[in-house]
Coordinates of C-alpha atoms and ligand atoms in Angstrom, one line a residue:
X1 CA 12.8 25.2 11.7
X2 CA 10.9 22.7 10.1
X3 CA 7.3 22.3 12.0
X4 CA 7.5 18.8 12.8
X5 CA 5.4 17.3 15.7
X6 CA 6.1 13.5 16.5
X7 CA 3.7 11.4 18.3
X8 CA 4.9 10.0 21.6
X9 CA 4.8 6.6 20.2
X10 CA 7.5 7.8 17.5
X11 CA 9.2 9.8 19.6
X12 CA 10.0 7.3 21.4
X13 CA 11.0 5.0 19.2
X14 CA 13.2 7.7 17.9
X15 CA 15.2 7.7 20.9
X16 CA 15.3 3.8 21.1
X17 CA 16.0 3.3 17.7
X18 CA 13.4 1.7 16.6
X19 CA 12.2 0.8 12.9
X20 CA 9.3 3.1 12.0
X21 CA 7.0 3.0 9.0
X22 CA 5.2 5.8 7.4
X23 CA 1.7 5.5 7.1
X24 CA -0.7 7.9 4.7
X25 CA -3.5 9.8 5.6
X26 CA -5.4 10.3 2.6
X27 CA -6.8 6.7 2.3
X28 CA -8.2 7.4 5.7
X29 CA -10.0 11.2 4.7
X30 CA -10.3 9.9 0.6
X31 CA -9.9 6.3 0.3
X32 CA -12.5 4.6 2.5
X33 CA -15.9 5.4 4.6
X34 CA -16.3 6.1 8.0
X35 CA -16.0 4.8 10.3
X36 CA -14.4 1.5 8.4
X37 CA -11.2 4.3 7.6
X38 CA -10.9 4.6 11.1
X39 CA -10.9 1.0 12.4
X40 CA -8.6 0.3 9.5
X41 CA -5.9 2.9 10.2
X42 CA -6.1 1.6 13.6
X43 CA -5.7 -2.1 12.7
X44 CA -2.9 -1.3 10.2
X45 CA -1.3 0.4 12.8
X46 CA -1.1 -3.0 15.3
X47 CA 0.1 -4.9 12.0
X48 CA 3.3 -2.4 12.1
X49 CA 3.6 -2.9 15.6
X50 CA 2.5 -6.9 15.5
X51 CA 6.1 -7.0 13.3
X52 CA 8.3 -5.3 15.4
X53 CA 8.4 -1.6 14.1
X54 CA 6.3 1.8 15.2
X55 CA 3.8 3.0 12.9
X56 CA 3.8 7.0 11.9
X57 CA 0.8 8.2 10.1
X58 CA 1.2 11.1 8.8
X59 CA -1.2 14.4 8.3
X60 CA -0.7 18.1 8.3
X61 CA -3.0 19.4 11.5
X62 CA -2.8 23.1 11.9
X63 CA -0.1 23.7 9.5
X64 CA 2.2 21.4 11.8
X65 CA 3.5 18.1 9.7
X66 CA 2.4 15.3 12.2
X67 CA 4.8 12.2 12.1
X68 CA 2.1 10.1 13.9
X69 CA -0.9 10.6 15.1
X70 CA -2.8 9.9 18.5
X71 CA -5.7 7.7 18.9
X72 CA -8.6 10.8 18.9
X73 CA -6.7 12.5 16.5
X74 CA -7.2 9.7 14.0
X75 CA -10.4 9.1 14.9
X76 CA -10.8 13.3 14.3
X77 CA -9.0 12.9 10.9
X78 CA -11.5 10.3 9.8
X79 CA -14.5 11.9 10.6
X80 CA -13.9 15.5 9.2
X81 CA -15.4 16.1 6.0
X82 CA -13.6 18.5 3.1
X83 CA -10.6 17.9 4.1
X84 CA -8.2 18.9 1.8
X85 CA -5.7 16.2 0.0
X86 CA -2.4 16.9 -0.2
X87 CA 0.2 16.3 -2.8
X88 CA 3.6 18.1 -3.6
X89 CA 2.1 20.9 -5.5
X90 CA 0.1 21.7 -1.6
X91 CA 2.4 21.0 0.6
X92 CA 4.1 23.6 1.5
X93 CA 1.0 25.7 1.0
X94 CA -0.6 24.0 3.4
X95 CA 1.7 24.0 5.7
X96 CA 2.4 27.5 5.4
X97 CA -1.1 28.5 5.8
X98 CA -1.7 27.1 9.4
X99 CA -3.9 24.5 7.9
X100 CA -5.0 21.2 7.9
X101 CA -4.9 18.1 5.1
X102 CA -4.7 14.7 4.6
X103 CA -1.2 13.2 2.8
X104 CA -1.3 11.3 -0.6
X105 CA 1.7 8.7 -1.2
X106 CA 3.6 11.8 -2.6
X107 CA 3.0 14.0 0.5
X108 CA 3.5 11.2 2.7
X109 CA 6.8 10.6 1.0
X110 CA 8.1 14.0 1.7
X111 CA 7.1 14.1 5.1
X112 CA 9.0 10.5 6.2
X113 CA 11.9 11.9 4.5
X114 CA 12.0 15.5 6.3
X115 CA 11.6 12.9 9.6
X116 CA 14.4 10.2 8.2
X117 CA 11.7 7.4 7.8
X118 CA 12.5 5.5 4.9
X119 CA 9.4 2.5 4.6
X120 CA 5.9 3.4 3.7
X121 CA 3.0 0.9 3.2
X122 CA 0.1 2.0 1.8
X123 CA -2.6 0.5 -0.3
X124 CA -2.2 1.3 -4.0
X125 CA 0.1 4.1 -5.5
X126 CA -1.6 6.9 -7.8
X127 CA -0.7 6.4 -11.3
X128 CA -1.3 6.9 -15.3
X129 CA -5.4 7.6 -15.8
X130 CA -7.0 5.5 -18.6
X131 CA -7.2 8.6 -21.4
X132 CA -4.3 10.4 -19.8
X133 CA -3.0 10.9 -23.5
X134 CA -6.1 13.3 -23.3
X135 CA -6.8 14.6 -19.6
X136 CA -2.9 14.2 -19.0
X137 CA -3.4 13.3 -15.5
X138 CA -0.8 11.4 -14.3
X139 CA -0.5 11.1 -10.6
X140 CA 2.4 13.2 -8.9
X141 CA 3.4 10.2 -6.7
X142 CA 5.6 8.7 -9.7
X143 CA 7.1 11.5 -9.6
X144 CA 7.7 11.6 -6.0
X145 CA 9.2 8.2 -6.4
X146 CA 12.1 9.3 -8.7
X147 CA 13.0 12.0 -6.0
X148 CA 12.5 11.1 -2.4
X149 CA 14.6 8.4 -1.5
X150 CA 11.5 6.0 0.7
X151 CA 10.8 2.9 -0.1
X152 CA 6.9 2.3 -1.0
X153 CA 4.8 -0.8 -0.3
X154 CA 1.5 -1.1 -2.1
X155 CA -0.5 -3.7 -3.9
X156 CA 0.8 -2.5 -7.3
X157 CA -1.5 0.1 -8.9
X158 CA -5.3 -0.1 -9.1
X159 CA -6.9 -1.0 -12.6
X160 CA -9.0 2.5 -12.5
X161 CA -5.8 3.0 -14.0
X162 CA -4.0 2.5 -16.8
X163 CA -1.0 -0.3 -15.6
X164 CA 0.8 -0.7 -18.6
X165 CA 1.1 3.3 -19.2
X166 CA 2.3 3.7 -15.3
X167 CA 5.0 1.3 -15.7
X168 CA 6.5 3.1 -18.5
X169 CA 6.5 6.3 -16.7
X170 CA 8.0 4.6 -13.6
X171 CA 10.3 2.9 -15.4
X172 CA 11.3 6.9 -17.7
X173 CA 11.8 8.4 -14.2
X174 CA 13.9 5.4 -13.1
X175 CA 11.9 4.1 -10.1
X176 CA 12.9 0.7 -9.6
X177 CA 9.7 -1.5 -9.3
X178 CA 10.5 -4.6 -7.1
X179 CA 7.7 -7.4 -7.2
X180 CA 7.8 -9.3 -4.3
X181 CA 8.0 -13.2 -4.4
X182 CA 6.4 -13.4 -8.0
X183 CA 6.8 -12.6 -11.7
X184 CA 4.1 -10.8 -12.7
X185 CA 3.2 -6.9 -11.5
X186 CA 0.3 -7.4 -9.1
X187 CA -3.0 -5.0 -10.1
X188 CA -4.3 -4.1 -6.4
X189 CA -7.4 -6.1 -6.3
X190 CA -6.4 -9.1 -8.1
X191 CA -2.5 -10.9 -7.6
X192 CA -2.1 -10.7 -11.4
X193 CA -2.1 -7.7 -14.1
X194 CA -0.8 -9.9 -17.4
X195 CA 2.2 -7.6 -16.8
X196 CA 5.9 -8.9 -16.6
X197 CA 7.6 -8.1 -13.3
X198 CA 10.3 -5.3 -13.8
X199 CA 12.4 -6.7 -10.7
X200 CA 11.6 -9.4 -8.5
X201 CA 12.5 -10.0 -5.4
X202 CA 11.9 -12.7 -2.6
X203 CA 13.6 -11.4 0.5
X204 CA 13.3 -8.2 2.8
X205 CA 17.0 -8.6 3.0
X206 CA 17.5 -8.0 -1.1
X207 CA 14.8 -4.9 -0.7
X208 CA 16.6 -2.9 1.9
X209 CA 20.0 -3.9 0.8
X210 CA 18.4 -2.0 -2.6
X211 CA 17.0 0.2 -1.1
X212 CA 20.2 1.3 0.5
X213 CA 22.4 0.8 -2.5
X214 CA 20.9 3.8 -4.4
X215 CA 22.1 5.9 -1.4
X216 CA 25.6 4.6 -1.6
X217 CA 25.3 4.8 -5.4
X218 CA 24.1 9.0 -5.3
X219 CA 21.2 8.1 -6.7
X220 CA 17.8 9.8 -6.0
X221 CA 14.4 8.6 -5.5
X222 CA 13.0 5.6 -3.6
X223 CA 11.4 2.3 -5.0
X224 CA 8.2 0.8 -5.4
X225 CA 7.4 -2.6 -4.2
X226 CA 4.6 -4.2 -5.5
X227 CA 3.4 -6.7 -3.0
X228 CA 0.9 -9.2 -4.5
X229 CA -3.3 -9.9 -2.6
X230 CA -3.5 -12.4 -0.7
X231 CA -5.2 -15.3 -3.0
X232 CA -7.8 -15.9 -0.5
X233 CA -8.5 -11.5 -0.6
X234 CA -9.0 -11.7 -4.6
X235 CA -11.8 -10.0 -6.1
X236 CA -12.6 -11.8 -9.4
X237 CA -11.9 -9.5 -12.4
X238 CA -15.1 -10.9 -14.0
X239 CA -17.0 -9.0 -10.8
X240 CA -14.4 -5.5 -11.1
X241 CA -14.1 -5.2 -14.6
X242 CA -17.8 -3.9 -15.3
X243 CA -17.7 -2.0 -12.1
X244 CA -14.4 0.2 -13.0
X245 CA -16.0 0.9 -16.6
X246 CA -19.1 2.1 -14.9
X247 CA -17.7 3.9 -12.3
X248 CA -15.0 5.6 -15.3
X249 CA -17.9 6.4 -17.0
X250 CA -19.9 7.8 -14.5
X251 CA -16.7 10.4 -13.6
X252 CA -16.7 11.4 -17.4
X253 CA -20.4 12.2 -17.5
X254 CA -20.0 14.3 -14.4
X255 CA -17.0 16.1 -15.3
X256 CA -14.5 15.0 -12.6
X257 CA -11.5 16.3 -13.0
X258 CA -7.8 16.7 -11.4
X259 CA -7.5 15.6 -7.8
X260 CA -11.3 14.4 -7.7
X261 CA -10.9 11.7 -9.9
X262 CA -9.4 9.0 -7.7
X263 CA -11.5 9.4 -4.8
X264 CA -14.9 9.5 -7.0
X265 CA -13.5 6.1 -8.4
X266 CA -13.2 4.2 -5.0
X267 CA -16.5 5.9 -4.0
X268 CA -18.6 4.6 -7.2
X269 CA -16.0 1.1 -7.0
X270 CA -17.4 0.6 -3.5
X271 CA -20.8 0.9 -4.2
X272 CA -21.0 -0.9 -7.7
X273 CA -19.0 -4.1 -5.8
X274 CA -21.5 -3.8 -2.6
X275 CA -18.5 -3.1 -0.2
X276 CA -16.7 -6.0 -1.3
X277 CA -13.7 -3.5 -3.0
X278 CA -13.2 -2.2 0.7
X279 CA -12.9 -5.8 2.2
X280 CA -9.9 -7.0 -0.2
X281 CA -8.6 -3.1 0.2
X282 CA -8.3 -3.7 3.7
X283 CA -6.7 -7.1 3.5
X284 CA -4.0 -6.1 1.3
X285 CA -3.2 -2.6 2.9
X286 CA -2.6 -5.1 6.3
X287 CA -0.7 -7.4 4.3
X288 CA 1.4 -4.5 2.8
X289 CA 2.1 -2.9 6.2
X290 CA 3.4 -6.8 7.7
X291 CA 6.1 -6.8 4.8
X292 CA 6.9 -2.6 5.3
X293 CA 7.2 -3.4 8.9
X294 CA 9.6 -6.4 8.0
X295 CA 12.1 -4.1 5.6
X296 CA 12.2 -1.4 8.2
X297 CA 13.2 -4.5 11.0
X298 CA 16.0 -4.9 8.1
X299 CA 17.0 -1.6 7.3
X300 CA 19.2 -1.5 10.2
X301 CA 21.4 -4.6 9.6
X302 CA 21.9 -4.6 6.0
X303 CA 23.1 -1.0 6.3
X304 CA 25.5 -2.1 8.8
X305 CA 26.6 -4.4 6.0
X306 CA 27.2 -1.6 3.6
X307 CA 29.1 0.9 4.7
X308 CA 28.0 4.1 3.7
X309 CA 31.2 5.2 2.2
X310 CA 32.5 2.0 1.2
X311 CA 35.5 2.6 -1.2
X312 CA 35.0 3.1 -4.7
X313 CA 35.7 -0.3 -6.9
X314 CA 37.6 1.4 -9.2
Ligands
PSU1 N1 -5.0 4.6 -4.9 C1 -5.7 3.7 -4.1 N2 -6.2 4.2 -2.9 C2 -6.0 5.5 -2.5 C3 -5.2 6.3 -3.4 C4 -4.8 5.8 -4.6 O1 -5.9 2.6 -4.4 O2 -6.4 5.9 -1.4 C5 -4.9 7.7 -2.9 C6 -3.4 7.8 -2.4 O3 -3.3 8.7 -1.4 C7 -2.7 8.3 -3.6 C8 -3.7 9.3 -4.2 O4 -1.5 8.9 -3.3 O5 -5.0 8.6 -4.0 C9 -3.4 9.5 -5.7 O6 -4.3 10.6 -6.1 P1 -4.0 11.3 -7.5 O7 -4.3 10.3 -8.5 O8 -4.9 12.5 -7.5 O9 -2.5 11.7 -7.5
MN2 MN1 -4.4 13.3 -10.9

């Protein structure tokens, strides 16, 4: 048996067939301060439900995988310090252990699946590190994106990283990268990267219809959709830019390594910015659940227009 616990919220909408969209836990434990991580996983939440799906934020608690969580069990989760993060590699470790961690995109991936949710909004997706052709640190959620078959919303990838480098990796591993309503891959912060957009898209309809057509197709692994600020969230890149090389530097000088380094980053970010990084971070993480919630609500309808086994063509 797989130790699943659902929340009464997604239980229920389980049993009424309602759209559900995964939520991750590590921007609450990693991502963000208290108690701002708290009010935001709670506000994100009402956007899901504001637009007509159920919101399931995921954690491991106890070595039970939590598909949702209650209200004091969020506000638990965003107060604990040390928590562990958890990514494919500690999964099952975790789990098996009887204890307790927060989920990356990658972990958060596998636990929608094992529960049959297939839309996830999250801020911004782990990537390529700047100097990964020395450190090698690419994030494992690329890789969890060529194998588990959910469909991620995020504001593109955050410039701590190195965009151009992740897009060539997304695009070896055959993750589909779906920018929505423009033609430029966003970079988290600011609407526009200088990068080309690998697929555009303007409709929820086209996304799940996608989405969906790997399935039919028997091929593996979700998709990323890149879903642009809000113009009036922007933070300049004239104000970021010296920020991200300070903060970069300051991780090299320390020795931060492995899973540290993305956390330390959005620490040092938010305090060379003055809070402002954690302002547009929240806009665009509510924005990004509004159009997760909106591909779930489509999910249903466009698969009714595909037939799962619809007869080969040839
Ligand atoms: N990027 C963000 N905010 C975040 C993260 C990434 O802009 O909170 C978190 C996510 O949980 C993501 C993880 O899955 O960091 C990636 O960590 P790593 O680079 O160690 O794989
Ligand atoms: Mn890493």
């Amino acid at each position: 048996m797989i130790p699943l616990v659902f929340s009464e919220e997604v239980a229920q909408a389980r049993a009424d067939g309602t759209p559900i969209v995964a939520l991750e836990s590590t921007i609450i434990t990693h991502g963000m301060p208290y108690p701002q991580n708290v009010e935001t996983a709670r506000a994100v939440e009402d956007t899901v439900r504001a637009n007509g799906a159920v919101p399931a934020t995921m954690a491991v608690r106890k070595g039970k995988i939590c598909i949702g969580l209650s209200a004091a069990q969020l506000e638990r989760l965003g107060q604990i310090e040390n928590v562990a993060k958890l990514s494919r590699a500690d999964f099952a470790a975790c789990v098996a252990t009887g204890s307790t961690g927060a989920t990356t995109v990658a972990a958060t991936m596998i636990a929608a699946h094992l529960a049959g949710i297939e839309v996830f909004a999250t801020g911004g997706i782990g990537g390529v590190h700047r100097g990964a052709e020395q450190s090698f640190d690419i994030s494992a959620d690329l890789a969890e994106l060529a194998q588990t078959p959910v469909t991620v919303v995020a504001a593109g990838a955050k410039a701590i990283l190195d965009l151009p480098k992740t897009l060539e990796v997304l695009e070896t591993y055959g993750v589909p990268v779906i920018v929505y309503g423009q033609n430029e891959f966003p970079a988290f912060w600011s609407h526009s990267s200088g990068l080309p957009a690998p697929i555009r898209m303007d409709s929820t309809a086209d996304i799940a219809r996608a989405h969906i057509m790997r399935g039919v197709l028997g091929m593996p692994g979700g998709q990323l959709i890149a879903n642009p600020i809000p113009a009036e969230n922007e933070i300049a890149a004239s104000m970021l830019a010296p920020a991200i090389e300070h903060a970069i530097s300051n991780a090299n000088d320390q020795g931060i390594a492995a899973k540290d380094v993305t956390p330390f980053l959005l620490q040092r970010i938010y305090e060379l910015t003055n809070g402002r990084s954690l302002t547009a971070n929240i806009a665009l993480v509510q924005n990004n659940a509004k159009l997760a919630a909106e591909i779930a609500c489509e999910m249903g309808p466009q698969r009714a227009a595909i037939p799962a086994n619809s007869p080969s063509p040839l």
